[in-house]
Amino acid sequence: MAELHGLQLDDRIAAELPDWEAIVAHLRTRRPVAEVLRQAAAGGRPLVQPRCGVGGHREMVELLRALEPAGPGVLSVTIDSHTRLRHFDTAAELLARNPADLNGYPLVAHGWQRGRELAAAVDVPLEVRHGSPDGRELFAVALAAGLTSYEGGGIGYNLPYSKNVPLGHSLRAWQQVDAVCGVLAAEGVLIDRELFGTLTAVLVPPSVSLAVTVLEAVAAAREGVRCLSIAYPQGGEIHQDVAALRAVRTLAARYLDPGIEVHPVLHEFMGVFPRTRSYADLLILHGGLLARLGGATKVISKTHQEAYGIPDAEANADGIRTAALGACELLDFVRIDEDRVSEEQHWIEREVAELVDPVLNEPALLPAIEAAFAAGRLDIPFSASVHAHSRVVPRRDACGAIRYAGVGALPFSAAVLRRHADLLAPAPGARERSPFEAATADIRYFLDNEDRFHSSTPHRTRSEPPQRF
Amino acid sequence: MNTPAGPADRLVILGVAESDAHAVANQLITMQLQSHGFTVLNLGVCTPLSDFADAHDRHPHAEAVLIGSLNGHAHQDLRTLPELRAAGRLRCPVIVGGNLSVGSRKAGTDRQRLLDLGVDHLLADAGGLVLLLDMLHAARAAELQHG
């Protein structure tokens, strides 16, 4: 193990890096993502960022250049899954054999010099998006490449992304990443750290998402991180989603030092996506509007090819424009029922407090997080990892909002439990659904809405029938 | 990871490919198969092909090995199937389902190169899974009767 300012790294990767002073000196020459975020927040309109990453270097440069004219505020370097899991050799082999087989850009295999070429290829700053339970090597290469925004955290990049990495390991790996950001912040170099509240991306109750990101934010702040983007996944019910985005700021005010910049980020709907272009575009536009109403600094856009796999550049550029249109002035007349949002927000904040306060009251934060997941007092639905109980059962209510049908061992008060039970009470005479039926219908929520729309429209959009796989 | 009780005569081994952490469909397919009376040995996400082979060695009566792959890396993650088969392992239908290659425009060659590895059946949707398992089961029963 080699070390870069407290960041323990694989020797082979560390040996390739420039020295610390050279890394910091280069970072100082870059326009930081934090500055772009600050401008967007001051302007009151979210900036748009797409996900994008392909295996080959030349192809990645072309992709970034193809997306820049669509007007993103930040562009992504989305990393392939082999690199995410630290299978750097596999990523390098595939890169040599057939780069098109990689589902993202293998930055570690390409090396920091090529990372600098990516950053220089476009005027818009870049963020590294991935899904690494232990993203230390990738972070070191990203820093050396001069990239000033890095996604991930010890909970949100572990439980949805790997099978059996202990939380203690991922939390400590990310603690080292955050500590390096703290050192840099003290030297005046601001690294934006985005926290992935999206988790497994399907039917995530807002208070589960926000409890995870609040805990990661507090852990990051203790290491000296000064700029945090806190991401929340669009669930699909607009009052609940606006309330959750607004709660990012109120929770930050409650749990974090006021000197820390906090940016709410909306991840446009991450679940099963509509299959027709028209309805997919509607959902992308709707996400842009939601981001504006919820006061998000940034919105991560989707594309009309989402249902079919990784989009091509043209569809991705269209997605950026459509999301931006949803947040544009023409729709500024749209208001939301503020009473309904306030009520949702009150309950979300209360639920988050019931989840995180017992953990934050423990003397040592990281062991307390680990112990809470081991006991199920913190939990996420549909966990990929064995280190969460996955006993939380989310379900949509009659309005489409995501509620708790089961809470496992989450320590909610009687008032919270009663509210969720009331909201999920079946209509009189309704047929009882099996858990499988309910989960399937809730996951297919926008597909079913799309089918209803297309079958009820008199003129029927026959040119694009809903496709089936 | 979990082996809930069910009629022991219809066991399937389920999991998600090595580089892939998509857990939601995996958990729903488990629920669906259980509701049709299958016993599901669910190996969960990020499962190397050798772990599927080990599970099949331990449970040779399993009807099929079902491998989900949603991240487009199916070919890379299954590349050792010919070696394992040559060593006499995984001698049961291997069914692969999900999003089978990178990119949103799919080519027939993506399917063909998985079949060339020795994958027996490809499904793009879990909807047809129970039907396929029933057909394979019936074919095997007929083979035992007449063969």
Coordinates of C-alpha atoms in Angstrom, one line a residue:
Chain A
M1 CA 0.0 0.0 0.0
A2 CA 1.3 3.4 -1.0
E3 CA -0.1 6.6 0.5
L4 CA -1.1 10.0 -0.9
H5 CA -1.9 12.4 1.9
G6 CA -3.6 9.7 4.0
L7 CA -5.2 8.0 1.0
Q8 CA -4.0 4.4 1.0
L9 CA -3.5 3.2 -2.6
D10 CA -2.5 0.1 -4.5
D11 CA 1.2 0.4 -5.2
R12 CA 1.0 0.0 -8.9
I13 CA -1.5 2.8 -9.3
A14 CA 0.2 5.1 -6.8
A15 CA 3.5 4.7 -8.7
E16 CA 2.0 6.2 -11.8
L17 CA 0.7 9.4 -10.2
P18 CA 2.4 12.8 -10.1
D19 CA 3.5 14.0 -6.7
W20 CA 1.0 15.8 -4.4
E21 CA 2.3 19.4 -5.1
A22 CA 1.9 18.8 -8.8
I23 CA -1.6 17.5 -8.4
V24 CA -2.6 20.5 -6.3
A25 CA -1.0 22.9 -8.6
H26 CA -2.9 21.5 -11.6
L27 CA -6.2 21.5 -9.6
R28 CA -5.7 25.2 -9.0
T29 CA -5.7 25.8 -12.7
R30 CA -9.1 24.2 -13.2
R31 CA -12.5 25.9 -13.0
P32 CA -14.1 24.0 -10.0
V33 CA -17.5 22.4 -10.3
A34 CA -18.2 24.0 -6.9
E35 CA -18.1 27.4 -8.6
V36 CA -20.5 26.3 -11.4
L37 CA -22.9 25.0 -8.7
R38 CA -22.8 28.2 -6.7
Q39 CA -23.7 30.2 -9.8
A40 CA -26.6 27.9 -10.6
A41 CA -27.9 28.1 -7.0
A42 CA -27.7 31.9 -7.1
G43 CA -29.6 32.0 -10.4
G44 CA -32.5 29.9 -9.1
R45 CA -32.6 27.6 -12.0
P46 CA -31.0 24.1 -11.9
L47 CA -28.1 23.3 -14.2
V48 CA -28.4 20.0 -16.1
Q49 CA -25.9 17.2 -16.2
P50 CA -26.1 13.9 -18.2
R51 CA -24.5 10.6 -17.4
C52 CA -22.0 9.7 -20.0
G53 CA -19.2 7.3 -20.4
V54 CA -17.8 5.0 -23.1
G55 CA -14.8 2.7 -23.0
G56 CA -12.5 4.1 -25.7
H57 CA -10.6 7.4 -25.1
R58 CA -11.1 8.9 -28.5
E59 CA -14.8 7.9 -28.3
M60 CA -15.1 9.5 -24.9
V61 CA -13.6 12.8 -26.1
E62 CA -16.1 12.7 -29.0
L63 CA -19.0 12.0 -26.7
L64 CA -18.2 15.0 -24.4
R65 CA -17.8 17.3 -27.4
A66 CA -21.1 16.0 -28.9
L67 CA -22.9 16.8 -25.6
E68 CA -21.4 20.2 -24.8
P69 CA -23.5 22.1 -27.4
A70 CA -26.7 20.9 -25.6
G71 CA -25.8 23.2 -22.8
P72 CA -25.0 21.0 -19.7
G73 CA -23.6 22.9 -16.7
V74 CA -21.4 19.9 -15.8
L75 CA -20.5 16.8 -17.8
S76 CA -20.0 13.3 -16.4
V77 CA -17.2 10.7 -16.8
T78 CA -19.3 7.6 -16.0
I79 CA -17.0 4.8 -15.0
D80 CA -17.4 1.1 -16.2
S81 CA -18.5 -1.5 -13.6
H82 CA -15.2 -3.5 -13.6
T83 CA -13.3 -0.4 -12.5
R84 CA -16.0 0.4 -10.0
L85 CA -15.4 -3.0 -8.4
R86 CA -11.6 -2.4 -8.5
H87 CA -11.2 -5.1 -11.2
F88 CA -8.7 -2.8 -12.9
D89 CA -7.0 -5.6 -14.8
T90 CA -10.2 -6.8 -16.3
A91 CA -11.0 -3.2 -17.4
A92 CA -7.6 -2.9 -19.0
E93 CA -7.9 -6.2 -20.8
L94 CA -11.3 -5.2 -22.2
L95 CA -10.0 -1.8 -23.2
A96 CA -7.2 -3.5 -25.2
R97 CA -9.5 -6.0 -26.8
N98 CA -12.8 -4.3 -27.4
P99 CA -13.5 -0.9 -25.7
A100 CA -17.1 -1.0 -26.9
D101 CA -17.8 -3.9 -24.4
L102 CA -17.2 -1.5 -21.5
N103 CA -20.3 0.2 -20.0
G104 CA -18.3 3.3 -19.0
Y105 CA -14.9 5.0 -19.2
P106 CA -12.1 3.0 -17.4
L107 CA -10.3 6.0 -16.0
V108 CA -7.8 4.1 -14.0
A109 CA -6.8 1.9 -17.0
H110 CA -6.6 5.0 -19.2
G111 CA -4.5 6.9 -16.6
W112 CA -4.6 10.5 -15.3
Q113 CA -2.9 12.0 -18.4
R114 CA -5.8 11.0 -20.5
G115 CA -8.2 12.2 -17.8
R116 CA -6.5 15.7 -18.2
E117 CA -7.2 15.4 -22.0
L118 CA -10.9 14.8 -21.3
A119 CA -11.0 17.8 -19.0
A120 CA -9.3 19.9 -21.6
A121 CA -11.5 18.7 -24.5
V122 CA -14.5 20.7 -23.2
D123 CA -15.1 24.0 -21.4
V124 CA -17.7 22.5 -19.1
P125 CA -16.2 20.9 -15.9
L126 CA -16.4 17.2 -15.3
E127 CA -17.6 15.0 -12.5
V128 CA -16.6 11.4 -12.0
R129 CA -19.7 9.2 -11.5
H130 CA -19.3 5.5 -10.7
G131 CA -20.5 3.2 -7.9
S132 CA -17.3 2.1 -6.1
P133 CA -17.6 0.8 -2.5
D134 CA -13.9 1.6 -2.3
G135 CA -13.2 4.4 -4.7
R136 CA -9.8 5.5 -3.4
E137 CA -7.6 4.6 -6.5
L138 CA -10.2 6.0 -8.9
F139 CA -10.3 9.2 -6.7
A140 CA -6.5 9.6 -6.8
V141 CA -6.5 9.3 -10.6
A142 CA -9.4 11.7 -10.9
L143 CA -7.6 14.3 -8.7
A144 CA -4.4 13.9 -10.7
A145 CA -6.5 14.4 -13.9
G146 CA -7.7 17.7 -12.4
L147 CA -11.4 16.7 -11.9
T148 CA -13.1 18.7 -9.1
S149 CA -16.2 16.7 -8.4
Y150 CA -16.5 13.1 -7.2
E151 CA -19.6 11.1 -6.5
G152 CA -20.0 8.5 -3.8
G153 CA -20.1 7.6 -0.2
G154 CA -19.5 4.8 2.2
I155 CA -23.2 3.7 2.4
G156 CA -24.7 4.8 -1.0
Y157 CA -21.9 3.4 -3.1
N158 CA -21.7 0.2 -1.1
L159 CA -25.2 -1.3 -0.5
P160 CA -26.6 -0.8 -4.0
Y161 CA -23.4 -1.8 -5.8
S162 CA -21.7 -4.8 -4.2
K163 CA -22.6 -8.1 -2.6
N164 CA -20.3 -8.4 0.4
V165 CA -18.1 -5.4 1.2
P166 CA -18.4 -4.7 4.9
L167 CA -19.8 -1.2 5.7
G168 CA -16.8 -0.6 8.0
H169 CA -14.5 -1.0 5.0
S170 CA -16.4 1.3 2.6
L171 CA -17.0 3.9 5.3
R172 CA -13.3 4.1 6.1
A173 CA -12.3 4.1 2.4
W174 CA -14.6 7.1 1.8
Q175 CA -13.4 8.7 5.1
Q176 CA -10.0 8.8 3.5
V177 CA -11.4 10.4 0.3
D178 CA -13.2 13.0 2.3
A179 CA -10.1 13.7 4.5
V180 CA -8.1 14.5 1.3
C181 CA -10.9 16.8 0.2
G182 CA -10.6 18.5 3.6
V183 CA -6.9 19.0 3.2
L184 CA -7.5 20.5 -0.3
A185 CA -10.3 22.7 1.0
A186 CA -8.0 24.1 3.7
E187 CA -5.6 24.9 0.8
G188 CA -8.4 26.7 -1.0
V189 CA -9.1 23.9 -3.6
L190 CA -12.8 23.0 -3.3
I191 CA -13.8 19.5 -4.4
D192 CA -17.5 18.9 -4.7
R193 CA -18.6 15.6 -3.2
E194 CA -21.9 14.3 -4.4
L195 CA -23.7 11.8 -2.2
F196 CA -25.8 9.1 -3.9
G197 CA -29.1 9.2 -2.2
T198 CA -30.6 7.3 -5.1
L199 CA -29.5 4.0 -3.6
T200 CA -31.1 1.0 -5.5
A201 CA -33.1 3.6 -7.5
V202 CA -36.4 1.8 -7.3
L203 CA -39.1 2.8 -4.8
V204 CA -36.8 4.5 -2.4
P205 CA -38.7 6.1 0.4
P206 CA -37.6 9.7 0.8
S207 CA -36.6 9.4 4.4
V208 CA -34.4 6.3 3.7
S209 CA -32.6 8.3 1.0
L210 CA -32.2 11.4 3.1
A211 CA -31.2 9.5 6.3
V212 CA -28.3 7.9 4.4
T213 CA -27.1 11.1 2.8
V214 CA -27.4 13.1 6.1
L215 CA -25.2 10.5 7.8
E216 CA -22.7 10.6 4.9
A217 CA -22.8 14.4 4.9
V218 CA -22.0 14.6 8.6
A219 CA -19.2 12.1 8.2
A220 CA -17.8 14.1 5.2
A221 CA -18.1 17.4 7.1
R222 CA -16.2 16.0 10.0
E223 CA -13.3 15.3 7.6
G224 CA -13.3 18.8 6.3
V225 CA -15.4 18.6 3.1
R226 CA -16.8 22.1 2.4
C227 CA -19.0 21.5 -0.7
L228 CA -21.6 18.8 -0.8
S229 CA -24.2 17.8 -3.4
I230 CA -26.9 15.7 -1.9
A231 CA -28.8 13.7 -4.5
Y232 CA -32.4 12.5 -4.2
P233 CA -34.1 10.2 -6.7
Q234 CA -37.4 11.3 -8.3
G235 CA -40.0 9.0 -7.0
G236 CA -42.9 10.1 -9.2
E237 CA -45.3 11.9 -6.9
I238 CA -44.6 15.6 -7.3
H239 CA -45.6 16.9 -3.8
Q240 CA -43.5 14.3 -2.1
D241 CA -40.6 14.9 -4.5
V242 CA -40.6 18.7 -4.0
A243 CA -40.8 18.2 -0.3
A244 CA -37.9 15.8 -0.3
L245 CA -35.7 18.2 -2.3
R246 CA -36.6 21.1 -0.1
A247 CA -35.8 18.9 3.0
V248 CA -32.2 18.6 1.8
R249 CA -31.7 22.3 2.7
T250 CA -33.6 22.2 6.0
L251 CA -31.8 19.0 7.1
A252 CA -28.4 20.5 6.1
A253 CA -29.2 23.5 8.3
R254 CA -30.1 21.2 11.2
Y255 CA -27.1 18.8 11.0
L256 CA -24.3 20.6 9.2
D257 CA -22.0 23.6 9.8
P258 CA -23.6 26.7 8.0
G259 CA -20.2 27.3 6.3
I260 CA -20.6 24.2 4.2
E261 CA -22.1 24.7 0.8
V262 CA -24.9 22.2 0.2
H263 CA -26.6 21.6 -3.1
P264 CA -29.8 19.6 -3.6
V265 CA -29.5 17.4 -6.7
L266 CA -32.4 15.7 -8.4
H267 CA -31.7 12.4 -10.2
E268 CA -34.5 12.1 -12.8
F269 CA -36.6 9.0 -12.5
M270 CA -34.2 6.0 -12.2
G271 CA -36.7 3.2 -12.3
V272 CA -38.4 1.3 -15.2
F273 CA -38.7 4.0 -17.8
P274 CA -41.4 4.6 -20.4
R275 CA -40.8 2.9 -23.8
T276 CA -42.2 5.4 -26.2
R277 CA -40.2 8.5 -27.0
S278 CA -43.1 10.9 -26.3
Y279 CA -43.9 9.6 -22.9
A280 CA -40.2 9.3 -22.0
D281 CA -39.7 12.9 -23.0
L282 CA -42.6 14.0 -20.9
L283 CA -41.1 12.3 -17.8
I284 CA -37.7 14.0 -18.5
L285 CA -39.4 17.4 -18.9
H286 CA -41.4 16.7 -15.7
G287 CA -38.1 16.1 -13.9
G288 CA -36.7 19.5 -15.0
L289 CA -39.9 21.2 -13.6
L290 CA -39.6 19.2 -10.4
A291 CA -36.0 20.3 -9.9
R292 CA -37.0 23.9 -10.3
L293 CA -39.9 23.7 -7.9
G294 CA -37.8 21.8 -5.4
G295 CA -35.0 24.3 -5.5
A296 CA -32.4 21.8 -6.8
T297 CA -29.1 23.2 -7.9
K298 CA -28.6 20.4 -10.4
V299 CA -30.7 17.8 -12.2
I300 CA -29.2 14.7 -13.7
S301 CA -31.0 14.1 -16.9
K302 CA -32.4 10.9 -18.5
T303 CA -32.9 10.0 -22.1
H304 CA -35.7 8.6 -24.3
Q305 CA -33.6 5.6 -24.9
E306 CA -33.4 4.8 -21.1
A307 CA -35.7 1.7 -21.5
Y308 CA -33.3 0.1 -23.9
G309 CA -29.8 0.6 -22.5
I310 CA -27.0 3.2 -22.6
P311 CA -28.1 6.0 -24.9
D312 CA -26.3 7.3 -28.0
A313 CA -25.0 10.9 -27.9
E314 CA -27.9 12.3 -29.8
A315 CA -30.5 11.0 -27.4
N316 CA -28.4 12.1 -24.5
A317 CA -28.1 15.6 -25.9
D318 CA -31.9 15.6 -26.4
G319 CA -32.4 14.6 -22.8
I320 CA -30.2 17.5 -21.5
R321 CA -32.3 20.0 -23.6
T322 CA -35.6 18.4 -22.5
A323 CA -34.7 18.5 -18.8
A324 CA -33.6 22.2 -19.2
L325 CA -36.9 23.0 -20.9
G326 CA -38.8 21.6 -17.9
A327 CA -36.9 24.1 -15.7
C328 CA -37.2 27.1 -18.1
E329 CA -39.1 30.4 -17.7
L330 CA -42.0 29.4 -19.9
L331 CA -43.1 27.1 -17.1
D332 CA -42.5 29.6 -14.3
F333 CA -46.3 30.1 -14.0
V334 CA -46.6 26.5 -12.6
R335 CA -47.2 26.6 -8.9
I336 CA -47.7 23.7 -6.5
D337 CA -50.0 23.1 -3.6
E338 CA -47.7 24.5 -0.9
D339 CA -49.8 23.2 2.0
R340 CA -49.5 19.7 0.7
V341 CA -45.8 20.0 0.2
S342 CA -45.3 21.5 3.7
E343 CA -47.2 18.6 5.2
E344 CA -45.0 16.0 3.3
Q345 CA -41.9 17.9 4.2
H346 CA -42.8 18.0 7.9
W347 CA -43.2 14.2 8.0
I348 CA -40.0 13.5 5.9
E349 CA -37.9 15.6 8.3
R350 CA -39.5 13.9 11.3
E351 CA -38.8 10.5 9.9
V352 CA -35.2 11.4 9.0
A353 CA -34.7 12.6 12.6
E354 CA -36.1 9.4 14.0
L355 CA -33.6 7.4 11.9
V356 CA -30.5 9.5 12.2
D357 CA -30.6 11.0 15.7
P358 CA -30.0 7.8 17.6
V359 CA -26.9 7.1 15.3
L360 CA -25.6 10.7 15.7
N361 CA -26.0 10.5 19.5
E362 CA -23.5 7.7 19.6
P363 CA -19.9 8.6 20.5
A364 CA -18.3 7.3 17.3
L365 CA -20.2 7.9 14.0
L366 CA -18.8 5.2 11.6
P367 CA -19.1 2.3 14.1
A368 CA -22.6 3.5 15.0
I369 CA -23.7 3.5 11.3
E370 CA -22.3 0.0 10.9
A371 CA -24.1 -1.2 14.0
A372 CA -27.4 0.4 13.0
F373 CA -27.3 -1.4 9.6
A374 CA -26.3 -4.7 11.3
A375 CA -29.4 -4.3 13.6
G376 CA -31.7 -3.1 10.9
R377 CA -32.2 0.2 12.6
L378 CA -30.9 1.6 9.3
D379 CA -32.0 -0.3 6.2
I380 CA -32.7 0.1 2.5
P381 CA -35.1 -1.7 0.2
F382 CA -33.8 -4.1 -2.5
S383 CA -30.2 -4.1 -1.2
A384 CA -27.6 -5.7 -3.4
S385 CA -25.5 -6.1 -0.3
V386 CA -25.9 -8.7 2.4
H387 CA -24.9 -5.9 4.9
A388 CA -28.4 -4.4 4.9
H389 CA -31.4 -6.4 6.1
S390 CA -33.6 -5.2 3.1
R391 CA -36.7 -5.7 5.2
V392 CA -38.0 -2.2 4.3
V393 CA -41.0 -2.8 2.0
P394 CA -41.9 0.3 0.0
R395 CA -45.3 0.7 -1.7
R396 CA -47.1 3.4 -3.6
D397 CA -50.2 5.0 -2.2
A398 CA -53.3 5.9 -4.2
C399 CA -51.6 9.1 -5.4
G400 CA -48.4 7.4 -6.3
A401 CA -46.3 8.6 -3.4
I402 CA -43.9 6.1 -1.9
R403 CA -44.8 4.9 1.6
Y404 CA -43.7 2.2 4.0
A405 CA -45.7 -1.1 3.8
G406 CA -43.1 -2.6 6.1
V407 CA -40.4 -0.9 8.1
G408 CA -38.4 -3.9 9.4
A409 CA -36.5 -2.7 12.5
L410 CA -36.5 1.0 11.6
P411 CA -37.1 2.9 14.8
F412 CA -40.1 4.9 13.7
S413 CA -42.6 6.4 16.2
A414 CA -46.2 5.2 16.5
A415 CA -47.3 8.4 14.8
V416 CA -45.2 7.8 11.7
L417 CA -46.2 4.1 11.5
R418 CA -49.9 5.1 11.8
R419 CA -49.6 7.7 9.0
H420 CA -48.1 5.2 6.6
A421 CA -50.7 2.5 7.4
D422 CA -53.5 5.0 6.9
L423 CA -52.1 6.2 3.6
L424 CA -51.8 2.6 2.3
A425 CA -55.2 1.4 3.6
P426 CA -56.9 -0.3 0.7
A427 CA -60.1 1.2 -0.8
P428 CA -63.2 -0.6 0.6
G429 CA -63.9 -3.8 -1.4
A430 CA -60.5 -3.7 -3.1
R431 CA -58.9 -7.1 -3.9
E432 CA -55.9 -7.9 -1.7
R433 CA -52.6 -8.0 -3.8
S434 CA -49.7 -10.3 -3.2
P435 CA -46.4 -8.6 -2.3
F436 CA -45.1 -9.6 -5.8
E437 CA -48.1 -8.1 -7.6
A438 CA -47.9 -4.9 -5.6
A439 CA -44.1 -4.5 -6.1
T440 CA -44.4 -5.2 -9.8
A441 CA -47.2 -2.7 -10.3
D442 CA -45.4 -0.1 -8.3
I443 CA -42.2 -0.6 -10.2
R444 CA -44.1 -0.4 -13.6
Y445 CA -45.9 2.8 -12.5
F446 CA -44.8 5.0 -15.4
L447 CA -45.1 2.1 -17.9
D448 CA -48.7 1.6 -16.9
N449 CA -49.4 5.3 -17.0
E450 CA -47.8 5.4 -20.5
D451 CA -50.0 2.4 -21.7
R452 CA -53.1 4.1 -20.3
F453 CA -52.2 7.3 -22.1
H454 CA -51.5 5.7 -25.4
S455 CA -54.6 3.5 -25.3
S456 CA -56.9 6.4 -24.4
T457 CA -55.7 8.9 -26.8
P458 CA -58.2 9.2 -29.7
H459 CA -55.6 9.8 -32.4
R460 CA -53.3 7.0 -31.0
T461 CA -49.6 7.5 -31.7
R462 CA -49.4 4.5 -34.0
S463 CA -46.0 5.4 -35.3
E464 CA -44.5 4.3 -32.0
P465 CA -46.4 1.4 -30.4
P466 CA -45.1 0.6 -26.9
Q467 CA -42.4 -2.0 -27.5
R468 CA -42.1 -5.1 -25.4
F469 CA -39.0 -7.1 -24.6
Chain B
M1 CA -28.1 -16.1 0.1
N2 CA -31.6 -17.3 1.0
T3 CA -33.1 -20.7 0.4
P4 CA -36.7 -20.5 1.5
A5 CA -38.8 -23.7 1.8
G6 CA -40.7 -24.9 -1.2
P7 CA -41.2 -28.3 -3.0
A8 CA -37.7 -29.7 -3.1
D9 CA -38.2 -31.3 -6.5
R10 CA -38.1 -28.0 -8.4
L11 CA -34.9 -26.2 -7.5
V12 CA -33.4 -23.4 -9.5
I13 CA -30.1 -21.5 -8.9
L14 CA -30.4 -17.8 -9.4
G15 CA -28.0 -14.9 -9.4
V16 CA -26.7 -11.8 -11.1
A17 CA -23.5 -11.8 -13.2
E18 CA -20.1 -11.0 -11.8
S19 CA -19.7 -7.3 -12.6
D20 CA -23.4 -6.5 -12.1
A21 CA -25.1 -5.2 -8.9
H22 CA -28.7 -4.8 -10.1
A23 CA -30.6 -6.3 -7.2
V24 CA -34.2 -5.4 -7.8
A25 CA -35.1 -7.7 -10.6
N26 CA -33.2 -10.5 -8.9
Q27 CA -35.4 -10.1 -5.8
L28 CA -38.6 -9.8 -7.8
I29 CA -37.8 -13.0 -9.8
T30 CA -37.1 -14.8 -6.5
M31 CA -40.6 -13.8 -5.3
Q32 CA -42.2 -14.8 -8.7
L33 CA -40.5 -18.2 -8.8
Q34 CA -41.4 -18.9 -5.2
S35 CA -45.0 -18.0 -5.8
H36 CA -45.0 -20.6 -8.6
G37 CA -43.7 -23.2 -6.1
F38 CA -40.0 -23.2 -7.0
T39 CA -37.3 -23.4 -4.4
V40 CA -34.8 -20.6 -5.3
L41 CA -31.2 -20.8 -4.3
N42 CA -30.4 -17.1 -4.8
L43 CA -26.7 -16.3 -5.0
G44 CA -27.5 -12.6 -5.2
V45 CA -25.6 -9.9 -7.2
C46 CA -22.0 -9.9 -8.4
T47 CA -21.7 -13.6 -8.6
P48 CA -18.7 -15.1 -10.5
L49 CA -19.6 -18.0 -12.9
S50 CA -17.5 -20.3 -10.8
D51 CA -19.8 -19.7 -7.8
F52 CA -22.8 -20.8 -10.0
A53 CA -20.8 -23.9 -10.9
D54 CA -20.0 -24.6 -7.2
A55 CA -23.7 -24.2 -6.3
H56 CA -24.6 -26.6 -9.1
D57 CA -22.0 -29.1 -7.8
R58 CA -23.7 -28.9 -4.4
H59 CA -27.2 -29.1 -5.9
P60 CA -26.9 -31.3 -9.0
H61 CA -30.7 -31.8 -9.2
A62 CA -31.2 -28.0 -9.8
E63 CA -33.3 -27.7 -13.0
A64 CA -31.5 -24.6 -14.3
V65 CA -29.0 -21.9 -13.6
L66 CA -30.6 -18.5 -14.1
I67 CA -28.2 -15.6 -14.6
G68 CA -29.3 -12.0 -14.8
S69 CA -27.2 -9.3 -16.5
L70 CA -28.4 -5.8 -16.8
N71 CA -25.2 -3.8 -17.2
G72 CA -24.3 -5.0 -20.7
H73 CA -21.3 -7.0 -19.6
A74 CA -22.9 -10.5 -20.0
H75 CA -20.3 -11.7 -22.5
Q76 CA -17.3 -10.8 -20.4
D77 CA -18.9 -12.1 -17.2
L78 CA -19.7 -15.5 -18.8
R79 CA -16.5 -16.0 -20.8
T80 CA -15.4 -19.0 -18.7
L81 CA -18.5 -21.0 -19.5
P82 CA -16.8 -23.1 -22.2
E83 CA -14.0 -24.1 -19.8
L84 CA -16.4 -25.0 -17.0
R85 CA -18.5 -27.1 -19.4
A86 CA -15.4 -28.8 -20.8
A87 CA -14.6 -29.7 -17.2
G88 CA -18.0 -31.4 -16.9
R89 CA -19.5 -28.6 -14.8
L90 CA -22.8 -26.6 -15.2
R91 CA -24.3 -29.5 -17.1
C92 CA -27.8 -28.1 -16.8
P93 CA -29.7 -25.4 -18.9
V94 CA -28.0 -22.1 -18.4
I95 CA -30.6 -19.3 -18.9
V96 CA -29.4 -15.7 -19.2
G97 CA -31.7 -12.7 -19.1
G98 CA -31.7 -9.0 -19.0
N99 CA -29.9 -6.3 -21.0
L100 CA -27.3 -8.3 -22.8
S101 CA -24.9 -5.8 -24.4
V102 CA -23.7 -2.2 -24.0
G103 CA -25.7 0.4 -25.9
S104 CA -29.4 0.9 -26.7
R105 CA -29.4 -0.5 -30.3
K106 CA -29.1 -4.3 -30.0
A107 CA -27.6 -6.5 -32.7
G108 CA -28.3 -10.2 -33.4
T109 CA -24.6 -10.8 -33.0
D110 CA -24.8 -9.8 -29.3
R111 CA -27.2 -12.8 -28.8
Q112 CA -25.2 -15.1 -31.0
R113 CA -21.9 -14.6 -29.2
L114 CA -23.6 -15.5 -25.9
L115 CA -25.1 -18.6 -27.5
D116 CA -21.6 -19.4 -28.9
L117 CA -20.3 -19.4 -25.3
G118 CA -22.8 -22.2 -24.6
V119 CA -25.7 -20.3 -23.0
D120 CA -28.8 -22.4 -23.7
H121 CA -31.5 -19.8 -23.6
L122 CA -31.6 -16.0 -23.7
L123 CA -34.6 -14.0 -22.2
A124 CA -35.0 -10.3 -22.5
D125 CA -37.9 -10.3 -20.0
A126 CA -38.5 -12.4 -16.9
G127 CA -42.2 -12.7 -18.0
G128 CA -41.5 -15.9 -20.0
L129 CA -39.3 -17.5 -17.4
V130 CA -41.8 -19.9 -15.7
L131 CA -43.1 -21.0 -19.0
L132 CA -39.5 -21.8 -20.2
L133 CA -38.7 -23.7 -17.0
D134 CA -42.0 -25.7 -17.4
M135 CA -41.2 -26.6 -21.0
L136 CA -37.6 -27.7 -20.1
H137 CA -39.0 -29.7 -17.2
A138 CA -41.6 -31.4 -19.4
A139 CA -39.0 -32.2 -22.0
R140 CA -36.7 -33.7 -19.4
A141 CA -39.5 -35.8 -18.0
A142 CA -40.3 -37.1 -21.5
E143 CA -36.7 -37.8 -22.1
L144 CA -36.4 -39.8 -18.9
Q145 CA -39.6 -41.8 -19.8
H146 CA -38.6 -42.7 -23.3
G147 CA -34.9 -42.3 -23.3

